Coordinates of C-alpha atoms in Angstrom, one line a residue:
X223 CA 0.0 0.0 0.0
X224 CA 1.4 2.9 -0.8
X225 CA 2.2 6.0 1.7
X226 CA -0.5 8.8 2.3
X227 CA 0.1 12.5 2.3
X228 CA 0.2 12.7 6.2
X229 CA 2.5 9.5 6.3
X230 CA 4.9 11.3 3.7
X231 CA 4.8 14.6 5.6
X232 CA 5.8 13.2 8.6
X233 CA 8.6 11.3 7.0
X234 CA 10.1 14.3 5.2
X235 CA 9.5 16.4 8.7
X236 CA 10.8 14.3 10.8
X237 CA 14.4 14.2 8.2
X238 CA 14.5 17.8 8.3
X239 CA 14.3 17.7 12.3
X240 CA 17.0 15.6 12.3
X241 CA 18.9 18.0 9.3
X242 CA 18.8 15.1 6.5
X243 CA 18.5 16.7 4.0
X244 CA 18.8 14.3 1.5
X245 CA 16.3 11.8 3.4
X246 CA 13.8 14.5 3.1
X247 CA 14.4 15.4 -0.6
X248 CA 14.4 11.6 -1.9
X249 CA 11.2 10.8 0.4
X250 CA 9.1 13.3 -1.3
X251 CA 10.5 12.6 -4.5
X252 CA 9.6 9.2 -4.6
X253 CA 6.4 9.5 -3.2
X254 CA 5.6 11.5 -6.0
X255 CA 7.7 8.9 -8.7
X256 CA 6.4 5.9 -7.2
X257 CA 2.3 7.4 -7.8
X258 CA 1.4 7.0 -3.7
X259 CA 0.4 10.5 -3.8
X260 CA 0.2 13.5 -7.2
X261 CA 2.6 16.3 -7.3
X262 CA -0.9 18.3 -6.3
X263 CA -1.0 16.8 -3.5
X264 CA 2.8 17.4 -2.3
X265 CA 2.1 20.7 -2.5
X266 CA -1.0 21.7 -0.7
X267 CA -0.9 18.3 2.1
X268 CA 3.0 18.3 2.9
X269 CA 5.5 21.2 1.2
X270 CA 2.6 24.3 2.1
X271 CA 2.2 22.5 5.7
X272 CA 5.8 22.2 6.1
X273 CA 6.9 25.9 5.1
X274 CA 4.2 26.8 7.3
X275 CA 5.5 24.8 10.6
X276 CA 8.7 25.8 10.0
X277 CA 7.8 29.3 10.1
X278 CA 5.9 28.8 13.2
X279 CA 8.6 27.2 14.8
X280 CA 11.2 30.0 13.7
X281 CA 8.7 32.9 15.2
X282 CA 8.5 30.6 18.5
X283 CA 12.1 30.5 18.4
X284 CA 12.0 26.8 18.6
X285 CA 13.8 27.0 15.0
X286 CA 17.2 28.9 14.2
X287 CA 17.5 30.4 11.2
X288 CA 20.1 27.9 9.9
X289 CA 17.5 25.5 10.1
X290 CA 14.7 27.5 8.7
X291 CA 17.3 27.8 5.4
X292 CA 17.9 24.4 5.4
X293 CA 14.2 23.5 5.2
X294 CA 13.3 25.9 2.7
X295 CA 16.5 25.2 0.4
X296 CA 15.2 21.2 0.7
X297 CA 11.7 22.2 -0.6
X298 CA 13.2 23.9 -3.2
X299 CA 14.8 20.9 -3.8
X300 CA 11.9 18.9 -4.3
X301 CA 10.0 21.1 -6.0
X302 CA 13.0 21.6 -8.6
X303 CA 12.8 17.6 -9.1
X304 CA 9.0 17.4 -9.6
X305 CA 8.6 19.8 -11.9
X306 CA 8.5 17.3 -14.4
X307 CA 5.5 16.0 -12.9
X308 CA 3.9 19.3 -12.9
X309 CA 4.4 19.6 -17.0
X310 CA 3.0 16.2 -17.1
X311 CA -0.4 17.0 -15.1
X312 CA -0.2 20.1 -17.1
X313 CA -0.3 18.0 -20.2
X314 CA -2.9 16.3 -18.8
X315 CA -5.1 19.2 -19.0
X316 CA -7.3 21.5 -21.6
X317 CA -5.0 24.5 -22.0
X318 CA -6.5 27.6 -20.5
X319 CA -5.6 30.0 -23.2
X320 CA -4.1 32.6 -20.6
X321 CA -0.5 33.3 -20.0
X322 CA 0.9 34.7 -16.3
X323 CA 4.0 36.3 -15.5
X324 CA 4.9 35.7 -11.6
X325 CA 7.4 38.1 -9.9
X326 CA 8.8 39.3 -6.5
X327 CA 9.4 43.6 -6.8
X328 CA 12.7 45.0 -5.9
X329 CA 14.1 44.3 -2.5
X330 CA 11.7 41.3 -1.8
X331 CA 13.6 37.8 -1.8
X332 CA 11.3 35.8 -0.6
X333 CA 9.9 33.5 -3.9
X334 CA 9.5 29.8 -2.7
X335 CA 6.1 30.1 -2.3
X336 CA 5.5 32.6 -5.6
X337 CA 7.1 29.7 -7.2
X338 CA 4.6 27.2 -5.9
X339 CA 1.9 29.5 -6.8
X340 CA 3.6 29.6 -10.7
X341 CA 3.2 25.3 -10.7
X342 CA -0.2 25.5 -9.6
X343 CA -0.8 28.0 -12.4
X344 CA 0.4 25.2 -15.1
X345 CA -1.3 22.8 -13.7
X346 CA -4.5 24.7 -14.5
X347 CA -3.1 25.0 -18.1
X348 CA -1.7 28.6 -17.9
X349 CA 1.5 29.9 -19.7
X350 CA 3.7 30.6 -17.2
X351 CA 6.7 33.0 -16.6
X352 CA 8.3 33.1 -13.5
X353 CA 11.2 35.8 -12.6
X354 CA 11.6 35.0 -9.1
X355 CA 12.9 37.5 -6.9
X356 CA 13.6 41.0 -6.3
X357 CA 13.0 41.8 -9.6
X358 CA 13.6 45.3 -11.2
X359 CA 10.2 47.1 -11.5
X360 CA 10.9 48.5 -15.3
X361 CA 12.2 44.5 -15.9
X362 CA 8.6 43.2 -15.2
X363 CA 7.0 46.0 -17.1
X364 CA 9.1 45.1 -19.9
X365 CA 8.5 41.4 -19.8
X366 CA 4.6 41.8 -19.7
X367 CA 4.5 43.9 -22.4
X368 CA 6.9 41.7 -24.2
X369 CA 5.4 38.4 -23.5
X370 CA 1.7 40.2 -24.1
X371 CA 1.1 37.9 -21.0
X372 CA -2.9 38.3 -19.6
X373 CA -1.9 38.9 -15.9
X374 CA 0.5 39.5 -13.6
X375 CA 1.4 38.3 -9.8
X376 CA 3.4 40.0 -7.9
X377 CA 4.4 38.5 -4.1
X378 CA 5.4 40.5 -1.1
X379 CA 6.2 38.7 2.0
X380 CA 6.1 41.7 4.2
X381 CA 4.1 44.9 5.1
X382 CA 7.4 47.6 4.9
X383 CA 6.6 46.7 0.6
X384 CA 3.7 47.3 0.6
X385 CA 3.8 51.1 -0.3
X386 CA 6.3 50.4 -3.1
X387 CA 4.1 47.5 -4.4
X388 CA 1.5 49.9 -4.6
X389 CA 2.7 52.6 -6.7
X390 CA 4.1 49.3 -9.2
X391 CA 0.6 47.9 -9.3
X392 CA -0.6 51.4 -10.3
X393 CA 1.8 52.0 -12.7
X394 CA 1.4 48.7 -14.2
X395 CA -2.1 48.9 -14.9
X396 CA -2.2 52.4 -16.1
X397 CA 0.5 51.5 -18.8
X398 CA -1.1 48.1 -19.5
X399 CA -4.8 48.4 -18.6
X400 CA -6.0 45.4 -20.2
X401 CA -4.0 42.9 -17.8
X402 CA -4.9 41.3 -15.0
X403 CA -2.5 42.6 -12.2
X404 CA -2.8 40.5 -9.1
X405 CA -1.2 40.9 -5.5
X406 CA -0.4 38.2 -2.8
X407 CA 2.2 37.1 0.1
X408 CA 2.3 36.8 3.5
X409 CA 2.1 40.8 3.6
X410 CA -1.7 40.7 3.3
X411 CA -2.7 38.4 5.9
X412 CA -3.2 41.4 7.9
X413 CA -2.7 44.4 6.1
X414 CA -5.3 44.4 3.1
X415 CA -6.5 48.5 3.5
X416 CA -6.1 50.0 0.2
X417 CA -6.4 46.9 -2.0
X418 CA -9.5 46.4 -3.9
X419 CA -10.9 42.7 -3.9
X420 CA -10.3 42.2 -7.9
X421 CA -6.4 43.0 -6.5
X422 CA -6.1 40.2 -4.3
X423 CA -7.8 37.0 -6.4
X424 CA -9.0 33.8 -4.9
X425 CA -6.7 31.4 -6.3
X426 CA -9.7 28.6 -6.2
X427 CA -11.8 30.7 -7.6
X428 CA -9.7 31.4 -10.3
X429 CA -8.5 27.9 -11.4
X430 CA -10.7 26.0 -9.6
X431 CA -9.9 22.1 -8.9
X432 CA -6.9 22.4 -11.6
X433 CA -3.9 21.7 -9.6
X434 CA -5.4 20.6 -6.6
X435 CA -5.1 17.2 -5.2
X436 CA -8.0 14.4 -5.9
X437 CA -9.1 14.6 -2.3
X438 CA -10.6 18.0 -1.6
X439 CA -12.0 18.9 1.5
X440 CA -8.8 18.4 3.7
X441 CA -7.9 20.1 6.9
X442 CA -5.0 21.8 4.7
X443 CA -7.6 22.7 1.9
X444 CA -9.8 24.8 3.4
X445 CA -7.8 26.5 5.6
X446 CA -4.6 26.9 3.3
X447 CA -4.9 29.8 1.7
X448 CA -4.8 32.0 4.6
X449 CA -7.4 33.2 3.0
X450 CA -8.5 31.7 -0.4
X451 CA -6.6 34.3 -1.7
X452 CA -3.9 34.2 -4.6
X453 CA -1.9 34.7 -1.4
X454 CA 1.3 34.2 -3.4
X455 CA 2.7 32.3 -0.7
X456 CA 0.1 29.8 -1.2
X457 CA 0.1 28.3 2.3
X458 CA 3.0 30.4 3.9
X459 CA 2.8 31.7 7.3
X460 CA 2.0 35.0 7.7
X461 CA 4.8 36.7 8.9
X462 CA 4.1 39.9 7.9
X463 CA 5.1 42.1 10.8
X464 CA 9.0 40.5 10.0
X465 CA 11.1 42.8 8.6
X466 CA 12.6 42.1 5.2
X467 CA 16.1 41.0 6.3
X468 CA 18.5 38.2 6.0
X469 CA 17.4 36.4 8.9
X470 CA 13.8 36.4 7.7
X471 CA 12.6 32.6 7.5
X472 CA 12.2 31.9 4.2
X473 CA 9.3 29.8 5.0
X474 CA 7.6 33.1 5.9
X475 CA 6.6 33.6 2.6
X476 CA 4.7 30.6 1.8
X477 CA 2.2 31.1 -0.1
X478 CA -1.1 31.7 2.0
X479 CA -3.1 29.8 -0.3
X480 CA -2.5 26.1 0.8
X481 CA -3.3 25.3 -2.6
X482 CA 0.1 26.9 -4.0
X483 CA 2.7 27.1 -2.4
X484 CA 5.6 29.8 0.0
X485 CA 9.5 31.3 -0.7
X486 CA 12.7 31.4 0.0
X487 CA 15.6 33.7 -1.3

């Protein structure tokens, strides 16, 4: 029989507690290779979960940061290997005739969890382009307008951005006012004042069960998001009072929509 998503979250938990590294990387991997659970699934039920307990435990200070990296450069790990699974559910899927271009502004490293959020974009059937972080503001004007992409995501993992991401998100859609511009991160799980709703988008309601796992209705599912928002950091705890520095879990920016994924630098 083969391992459940709890069983597998454990196991790759329990390796990082004891620093494996490798364990962890090649436990997820395989559970994914092997078919006991679907790269959705990985996501929302153990890596979103994970980025999120780790950023718990580094606020509680039961975590040093040295760990925290070492957690968030494993699930980068992972995610890295998968990808070829997420190309083949997004094969697996109608195209959705939309393109998205995924980016973290200038000064803002966090992009683990933007990167999760970018996977479960193809596995809805979207054309994605991902820039990662702290990305020049005239860089991703350019590449929208170069790409002709239908929307843009842009991720902030804490509130000091947030003035900054505002003046970008206006600038962006008064010199390309036919995109989608869309905001998430740990940054709005409590600081949302000034954003209209059509700003912050639902990630489920947006691409609905495309790239999430087969069983729906998990703890993880409904309470992911943070919000059901496109919380950039699908699933990332909120530590949007942090400031933006080096010691900044990286797990903090997980995306606050279970359903995607968080960041690291």
């Amino acid at each position: 029989m083969g391992q459940t998503s709890d069983e597998v979250r454990r196991a790759v938990s329990d390796a990082l507690k004891e620093h494996d590294r490798a364990t962890a990387v090649r436990t997820a991997v395989e559970a994914v290779s092997s078919g006991a659970i679907d790269v959705a699934s990985l996501y929302r039920e153990v890596l979103v979960p994970l980025l999120h307990d780790t950023g718990d435990a580094w606020r509680a200070g039961d975590t040093k940061v040295w760990e925290e990296h070492l957690a968030s450069q494993a699930v980068r790990s992972i995610v890295e290997l998968v990808y070829p699974a997420v190309l083949k559910r997004k094969a697996e899927v109608p195209p959705a005739g939309r393109s998205v271009l995924l980016a973290c502004p200038p000064e803002e490293a966090h992009e683990l969890g933007l990167r999760l959020v970018a996977d479960r974009f193809d596995m809805a059937g979207w054309t994605t382009y991902f820039l990662g972080a702290d990305t020049p503001f005239d860089e991703v004007l350019d590449a929208a307008r170069s790409l002709g992409v239908d929307a843009v995501v842009l991720s902030s993992s804490t509130h000091f951005h947030l003035v900054a991401l505002r003046r970008h998100v206006d600038r962006l859609r008064a010199e390309l006012p036919d995109i989608d511009v869309w905001v998430g991160g740990p940054a709005f799980a409590v600081a949302r004042s000034g954003w209209r709703d059509d700003e912050i988008v639902d990630l489920d309601a947006l691409l609905g069960d495309a790239g999430a796992p087969a069983e729906a209705g998990s703890e993880e599912d409904a309470g992911a998001p943070g919000e059901a928002k496109p919380e950039v950091d699908a699933g990332a705890p909120a530590h949007a009072d942090a400031p933006a520095h080096a010691d900044t879990p990286e797990g903090a920016d997980t995306p606050q929509d279970a359903d995607t994924p968080g960041e690291a630098r």
